[in-house]
GROMACS .gro file of N, CA and C in nm:
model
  288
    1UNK      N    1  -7.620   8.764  -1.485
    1UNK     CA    2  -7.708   8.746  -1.372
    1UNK      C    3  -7.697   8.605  -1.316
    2UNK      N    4  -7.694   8.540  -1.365
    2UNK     CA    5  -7.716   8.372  -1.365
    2UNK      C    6  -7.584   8.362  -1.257
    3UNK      N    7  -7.443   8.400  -1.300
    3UNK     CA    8  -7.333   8.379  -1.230
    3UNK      C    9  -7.313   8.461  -1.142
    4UNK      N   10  -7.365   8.550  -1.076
    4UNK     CA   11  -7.451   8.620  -0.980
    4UNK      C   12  -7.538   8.544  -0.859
    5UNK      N   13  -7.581   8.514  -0.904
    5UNK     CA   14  -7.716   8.379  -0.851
    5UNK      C   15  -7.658   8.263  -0.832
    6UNK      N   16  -7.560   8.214  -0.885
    6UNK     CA   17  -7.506   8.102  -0.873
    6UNK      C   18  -7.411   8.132  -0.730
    7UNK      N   19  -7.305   8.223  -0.759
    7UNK     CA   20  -7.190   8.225  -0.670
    7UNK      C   21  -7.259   8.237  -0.531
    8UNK      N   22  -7.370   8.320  -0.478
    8UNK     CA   23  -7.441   8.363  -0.395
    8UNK      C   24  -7.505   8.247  -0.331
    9UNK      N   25  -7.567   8.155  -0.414
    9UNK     CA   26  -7.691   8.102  -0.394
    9UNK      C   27  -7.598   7.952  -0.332
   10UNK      N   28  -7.468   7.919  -0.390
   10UNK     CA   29  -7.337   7.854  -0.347
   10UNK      C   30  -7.327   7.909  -0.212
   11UNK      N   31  -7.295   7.979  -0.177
   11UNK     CA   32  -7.241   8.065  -0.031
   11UNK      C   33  -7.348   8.021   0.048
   12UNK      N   34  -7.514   8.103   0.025
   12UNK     CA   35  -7.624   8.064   0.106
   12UNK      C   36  -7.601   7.950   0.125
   13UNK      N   37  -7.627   7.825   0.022
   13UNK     CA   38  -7.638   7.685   0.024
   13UNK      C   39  -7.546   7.646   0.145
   14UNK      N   40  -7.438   7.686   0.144
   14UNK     CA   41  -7.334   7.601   0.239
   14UNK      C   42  -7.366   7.668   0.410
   15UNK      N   43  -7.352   7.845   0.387
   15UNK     CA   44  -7.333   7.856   0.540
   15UNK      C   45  -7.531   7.767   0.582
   16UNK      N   46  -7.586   7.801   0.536
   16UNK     CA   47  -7.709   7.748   0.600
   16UNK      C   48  -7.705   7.644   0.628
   17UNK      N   49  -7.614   7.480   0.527
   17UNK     CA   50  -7.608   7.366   0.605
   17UNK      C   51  -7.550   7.377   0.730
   18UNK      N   52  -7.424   7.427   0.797
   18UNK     CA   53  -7.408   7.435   0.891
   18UNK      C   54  -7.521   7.412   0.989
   19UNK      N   55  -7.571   7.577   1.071
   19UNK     CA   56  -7.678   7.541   1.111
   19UNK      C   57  -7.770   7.439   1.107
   20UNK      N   58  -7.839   7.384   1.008
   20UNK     CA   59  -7.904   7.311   0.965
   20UNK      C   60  -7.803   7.107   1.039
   21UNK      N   61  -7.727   7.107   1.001
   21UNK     CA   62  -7.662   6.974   1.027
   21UNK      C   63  -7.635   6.995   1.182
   22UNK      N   64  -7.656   7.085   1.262
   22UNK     CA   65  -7.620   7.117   1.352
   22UNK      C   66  -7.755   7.112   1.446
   23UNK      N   67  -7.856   7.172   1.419
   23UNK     CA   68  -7.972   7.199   1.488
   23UNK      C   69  -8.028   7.066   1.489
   24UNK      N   70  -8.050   6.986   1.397
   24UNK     CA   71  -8.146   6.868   1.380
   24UNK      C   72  -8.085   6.752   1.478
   25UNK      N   73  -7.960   6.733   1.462
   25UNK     CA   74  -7.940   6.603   1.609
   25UNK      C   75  -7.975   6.668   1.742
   26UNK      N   76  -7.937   6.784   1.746
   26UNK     CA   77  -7.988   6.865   1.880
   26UNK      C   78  -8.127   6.863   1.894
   27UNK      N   79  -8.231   6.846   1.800
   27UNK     CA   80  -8.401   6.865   1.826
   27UNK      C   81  -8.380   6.757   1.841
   28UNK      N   82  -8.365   6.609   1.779
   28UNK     CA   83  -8.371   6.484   1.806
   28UNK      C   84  -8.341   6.432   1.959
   29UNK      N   85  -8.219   6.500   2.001
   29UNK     CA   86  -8.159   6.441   2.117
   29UNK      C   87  -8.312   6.514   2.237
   30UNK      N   88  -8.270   6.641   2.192
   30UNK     CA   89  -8.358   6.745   2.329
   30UNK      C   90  -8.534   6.677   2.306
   31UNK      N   91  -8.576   6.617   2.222
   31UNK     CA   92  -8.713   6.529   2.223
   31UNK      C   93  -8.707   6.388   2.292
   32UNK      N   94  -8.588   6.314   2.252
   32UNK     CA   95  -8.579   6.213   2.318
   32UNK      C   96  -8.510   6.176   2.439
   33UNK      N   97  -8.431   6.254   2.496
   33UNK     CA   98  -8.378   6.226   2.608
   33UNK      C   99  -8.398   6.351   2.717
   34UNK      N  100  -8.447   6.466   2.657
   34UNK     CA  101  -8.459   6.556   2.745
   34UNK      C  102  -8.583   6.579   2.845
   35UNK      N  103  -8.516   6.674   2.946
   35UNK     CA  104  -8.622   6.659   3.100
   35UNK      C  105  -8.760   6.749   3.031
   36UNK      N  106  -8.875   6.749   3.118
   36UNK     CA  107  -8.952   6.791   3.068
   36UNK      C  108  -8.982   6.972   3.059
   37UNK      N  109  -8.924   7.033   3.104
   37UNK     CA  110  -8.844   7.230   3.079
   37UNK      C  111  -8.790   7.238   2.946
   38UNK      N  112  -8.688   7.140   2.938
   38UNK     CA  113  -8.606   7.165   2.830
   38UNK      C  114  -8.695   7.150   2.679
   39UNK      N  115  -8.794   7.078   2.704
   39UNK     CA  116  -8.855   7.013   2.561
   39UNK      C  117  -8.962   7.138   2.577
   40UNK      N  118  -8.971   7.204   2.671
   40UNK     CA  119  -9.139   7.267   2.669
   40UNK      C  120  -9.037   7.412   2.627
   41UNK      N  121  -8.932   7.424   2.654
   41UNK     CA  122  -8.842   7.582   2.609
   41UNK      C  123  -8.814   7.539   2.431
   42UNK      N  124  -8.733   7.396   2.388
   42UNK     CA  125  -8.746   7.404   2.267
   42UNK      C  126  -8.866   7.402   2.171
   43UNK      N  127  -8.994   7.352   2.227
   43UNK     CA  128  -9.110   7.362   2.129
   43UNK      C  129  -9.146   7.487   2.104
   44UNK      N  130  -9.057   7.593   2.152
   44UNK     CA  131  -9.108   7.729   2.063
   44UNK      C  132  -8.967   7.771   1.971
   45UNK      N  133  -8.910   7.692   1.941
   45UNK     CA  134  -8.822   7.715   1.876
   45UNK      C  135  -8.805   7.596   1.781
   46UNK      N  136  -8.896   7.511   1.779
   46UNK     CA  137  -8.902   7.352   1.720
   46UNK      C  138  -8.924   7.397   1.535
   47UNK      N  139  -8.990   7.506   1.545
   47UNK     CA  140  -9.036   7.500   1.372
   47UNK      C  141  -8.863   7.583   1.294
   48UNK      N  142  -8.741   7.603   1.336
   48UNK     CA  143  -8.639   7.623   1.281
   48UNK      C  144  -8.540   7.529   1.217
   49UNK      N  145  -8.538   7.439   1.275
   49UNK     CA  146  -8.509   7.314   1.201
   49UNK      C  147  -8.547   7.264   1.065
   50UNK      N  148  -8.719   7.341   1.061
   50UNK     CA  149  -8.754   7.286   0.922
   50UNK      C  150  -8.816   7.358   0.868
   51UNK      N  151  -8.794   7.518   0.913
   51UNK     CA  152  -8.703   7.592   0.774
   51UNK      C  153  -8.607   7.639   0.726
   52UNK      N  154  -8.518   7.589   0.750
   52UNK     CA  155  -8.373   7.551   0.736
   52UNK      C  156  -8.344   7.416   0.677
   53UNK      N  157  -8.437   7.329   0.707
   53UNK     CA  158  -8.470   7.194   0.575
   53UNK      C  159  -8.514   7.260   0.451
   54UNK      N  160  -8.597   7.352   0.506
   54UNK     CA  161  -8.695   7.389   0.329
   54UNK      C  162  -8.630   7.505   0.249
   55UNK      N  163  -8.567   7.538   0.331
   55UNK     CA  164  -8.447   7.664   0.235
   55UNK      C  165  -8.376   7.584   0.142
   56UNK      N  166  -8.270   7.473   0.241
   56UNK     CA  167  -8.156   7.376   0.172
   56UNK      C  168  -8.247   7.299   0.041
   57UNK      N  169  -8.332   7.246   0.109
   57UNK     CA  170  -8.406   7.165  -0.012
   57UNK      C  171  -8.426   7.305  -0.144
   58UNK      N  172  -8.453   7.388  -0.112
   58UNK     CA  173  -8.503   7.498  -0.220
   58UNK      C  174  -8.398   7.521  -0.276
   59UNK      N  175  -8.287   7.579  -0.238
   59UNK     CA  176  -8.198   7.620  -0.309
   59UNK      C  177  -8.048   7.507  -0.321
   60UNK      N  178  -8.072   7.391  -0.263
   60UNK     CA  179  -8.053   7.250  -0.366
   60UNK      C  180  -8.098   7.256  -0.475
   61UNK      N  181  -8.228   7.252  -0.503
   61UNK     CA  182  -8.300   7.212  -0.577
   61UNK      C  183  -8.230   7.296  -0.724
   62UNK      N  184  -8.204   7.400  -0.662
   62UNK     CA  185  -8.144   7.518  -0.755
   62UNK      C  186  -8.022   7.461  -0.833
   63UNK      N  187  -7.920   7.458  -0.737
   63UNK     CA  188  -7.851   7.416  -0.788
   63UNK      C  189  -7.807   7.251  -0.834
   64UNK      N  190  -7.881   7.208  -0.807
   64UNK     CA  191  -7.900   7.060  -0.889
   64UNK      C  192  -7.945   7.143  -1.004
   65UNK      N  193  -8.039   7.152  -1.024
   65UNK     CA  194  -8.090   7.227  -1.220
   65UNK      C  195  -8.009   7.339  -1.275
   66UNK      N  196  -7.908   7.391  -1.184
   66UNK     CA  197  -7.839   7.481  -1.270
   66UNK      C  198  -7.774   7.436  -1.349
   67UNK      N  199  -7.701   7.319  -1.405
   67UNK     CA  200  -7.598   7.290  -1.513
   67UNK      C  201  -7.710   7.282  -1.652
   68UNK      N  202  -7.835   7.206  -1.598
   68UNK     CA  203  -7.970   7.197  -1.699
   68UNK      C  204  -7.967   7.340  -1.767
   69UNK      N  205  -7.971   7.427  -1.644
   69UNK     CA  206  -8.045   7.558  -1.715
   69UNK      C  207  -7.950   7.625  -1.833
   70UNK      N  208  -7.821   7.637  -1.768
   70UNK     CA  209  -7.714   7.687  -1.795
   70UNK      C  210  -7.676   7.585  -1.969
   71UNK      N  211  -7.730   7.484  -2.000
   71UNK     CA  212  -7.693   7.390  -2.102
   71UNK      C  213  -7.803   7.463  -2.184
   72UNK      N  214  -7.923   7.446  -2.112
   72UNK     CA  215  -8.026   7.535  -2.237
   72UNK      C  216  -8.024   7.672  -2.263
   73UNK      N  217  -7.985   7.738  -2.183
   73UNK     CA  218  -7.971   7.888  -2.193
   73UNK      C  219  -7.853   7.888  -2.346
   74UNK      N  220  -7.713   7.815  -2.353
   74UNK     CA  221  -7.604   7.801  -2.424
   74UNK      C  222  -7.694   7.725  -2.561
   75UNK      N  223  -7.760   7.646  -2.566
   75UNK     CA  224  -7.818   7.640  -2.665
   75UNK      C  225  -7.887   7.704  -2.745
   76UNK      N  226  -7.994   7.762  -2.690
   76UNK     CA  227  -8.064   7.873  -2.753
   76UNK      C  228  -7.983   8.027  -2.774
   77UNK      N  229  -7.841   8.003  -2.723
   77UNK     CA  230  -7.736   8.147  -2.755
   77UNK      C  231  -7.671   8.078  -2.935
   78UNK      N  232  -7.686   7.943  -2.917
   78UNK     CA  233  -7.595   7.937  -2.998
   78UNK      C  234  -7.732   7.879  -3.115
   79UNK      N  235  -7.827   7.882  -3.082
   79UNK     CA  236  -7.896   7.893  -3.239
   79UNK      C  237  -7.945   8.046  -3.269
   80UNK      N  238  -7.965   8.118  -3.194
   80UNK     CA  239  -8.009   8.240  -3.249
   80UNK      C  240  -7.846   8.292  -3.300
   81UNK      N  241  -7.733   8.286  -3.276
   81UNK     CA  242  -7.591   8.294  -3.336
   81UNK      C  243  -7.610   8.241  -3.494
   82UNK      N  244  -7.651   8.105  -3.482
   82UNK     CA  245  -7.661   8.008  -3.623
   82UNK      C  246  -7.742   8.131  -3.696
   83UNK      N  247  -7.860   8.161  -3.651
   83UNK     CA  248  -7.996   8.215  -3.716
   83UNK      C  249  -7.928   8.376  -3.806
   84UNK      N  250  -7.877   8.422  -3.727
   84UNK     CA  251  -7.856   8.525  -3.736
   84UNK      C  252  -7.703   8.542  -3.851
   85UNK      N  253  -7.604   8.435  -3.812
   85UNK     CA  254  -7.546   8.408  -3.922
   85UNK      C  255  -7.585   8.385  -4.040
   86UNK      N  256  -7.689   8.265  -4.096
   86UNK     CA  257  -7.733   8.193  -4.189
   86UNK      C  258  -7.841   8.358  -4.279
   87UNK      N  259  -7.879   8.438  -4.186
   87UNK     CA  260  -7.944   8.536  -4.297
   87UNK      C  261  -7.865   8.638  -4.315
   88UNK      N  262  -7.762   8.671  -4.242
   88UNK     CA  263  -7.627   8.775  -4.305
   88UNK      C  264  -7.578   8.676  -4.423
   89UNK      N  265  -7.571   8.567  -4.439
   89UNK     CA  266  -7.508   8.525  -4.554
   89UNK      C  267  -7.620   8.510  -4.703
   90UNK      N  268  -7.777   8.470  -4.704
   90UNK     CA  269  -7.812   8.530  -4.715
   90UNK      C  270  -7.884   8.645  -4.780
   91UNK      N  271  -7.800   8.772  -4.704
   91UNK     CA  272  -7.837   8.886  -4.779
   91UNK      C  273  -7.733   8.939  -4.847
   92UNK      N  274  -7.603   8.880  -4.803
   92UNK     CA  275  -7.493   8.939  -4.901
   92UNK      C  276  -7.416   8.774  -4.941
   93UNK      N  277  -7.441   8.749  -5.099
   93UNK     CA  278  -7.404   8.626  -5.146
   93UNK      C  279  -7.262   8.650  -5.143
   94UNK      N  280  -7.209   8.540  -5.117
   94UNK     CA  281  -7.033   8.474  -5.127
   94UNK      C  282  -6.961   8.555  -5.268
   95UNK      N  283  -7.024   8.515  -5.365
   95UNK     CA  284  -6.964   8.568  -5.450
   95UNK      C  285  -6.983   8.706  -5.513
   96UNK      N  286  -7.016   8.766  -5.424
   96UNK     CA  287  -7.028   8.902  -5.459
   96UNK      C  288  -6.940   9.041  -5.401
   0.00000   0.00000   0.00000
């Protein structure tokens, strides 16, 4: 599942910067230099910019902590491995 979520959540992450690196100098410019039509047509379209910030930030966020998750997930595989070894040995002694 995880590498599922990852490869996907990779894909989202990128095509959405597009847009995103794209829209925000355009709200900047069309606020500060634009006639007064143009700013009164983008203020209904003004709140896309920043959610398209809050997606990237979200699923950044993701993958910044995925190597974390992915390190503890491998840890706790490899002590219940230990655990599960250490009482098969155990229940049937070496020299027997």
């Amino acid at each position: 599942m995880t590498k599922f979520l990852t490869k996907w959540s990779r894909k989202f992450h990128r095509w959405i910067a597009v847009p995103t690196a794209l829209l925000i100098p355009v709200a900047v410019i069309i606020k500060l230099i634009g006639d007064p039509q143009t700013v009164a047509a983008w203020e209904q379209l003004d709140k896309v910019p920043s959610i398209l910030m809050l997606v990237m930030a979200i699923s950044g966020t993701y993958l910044f902590l995925l190597p974390y998750i992915v390190k503890g997930q491998r840890k706790k595989k490899v002590a219940s491995e230990a655990a599960e070894t250490s009482a098969v040995r155990r229940k049937w002694p070496a020299g027997s």
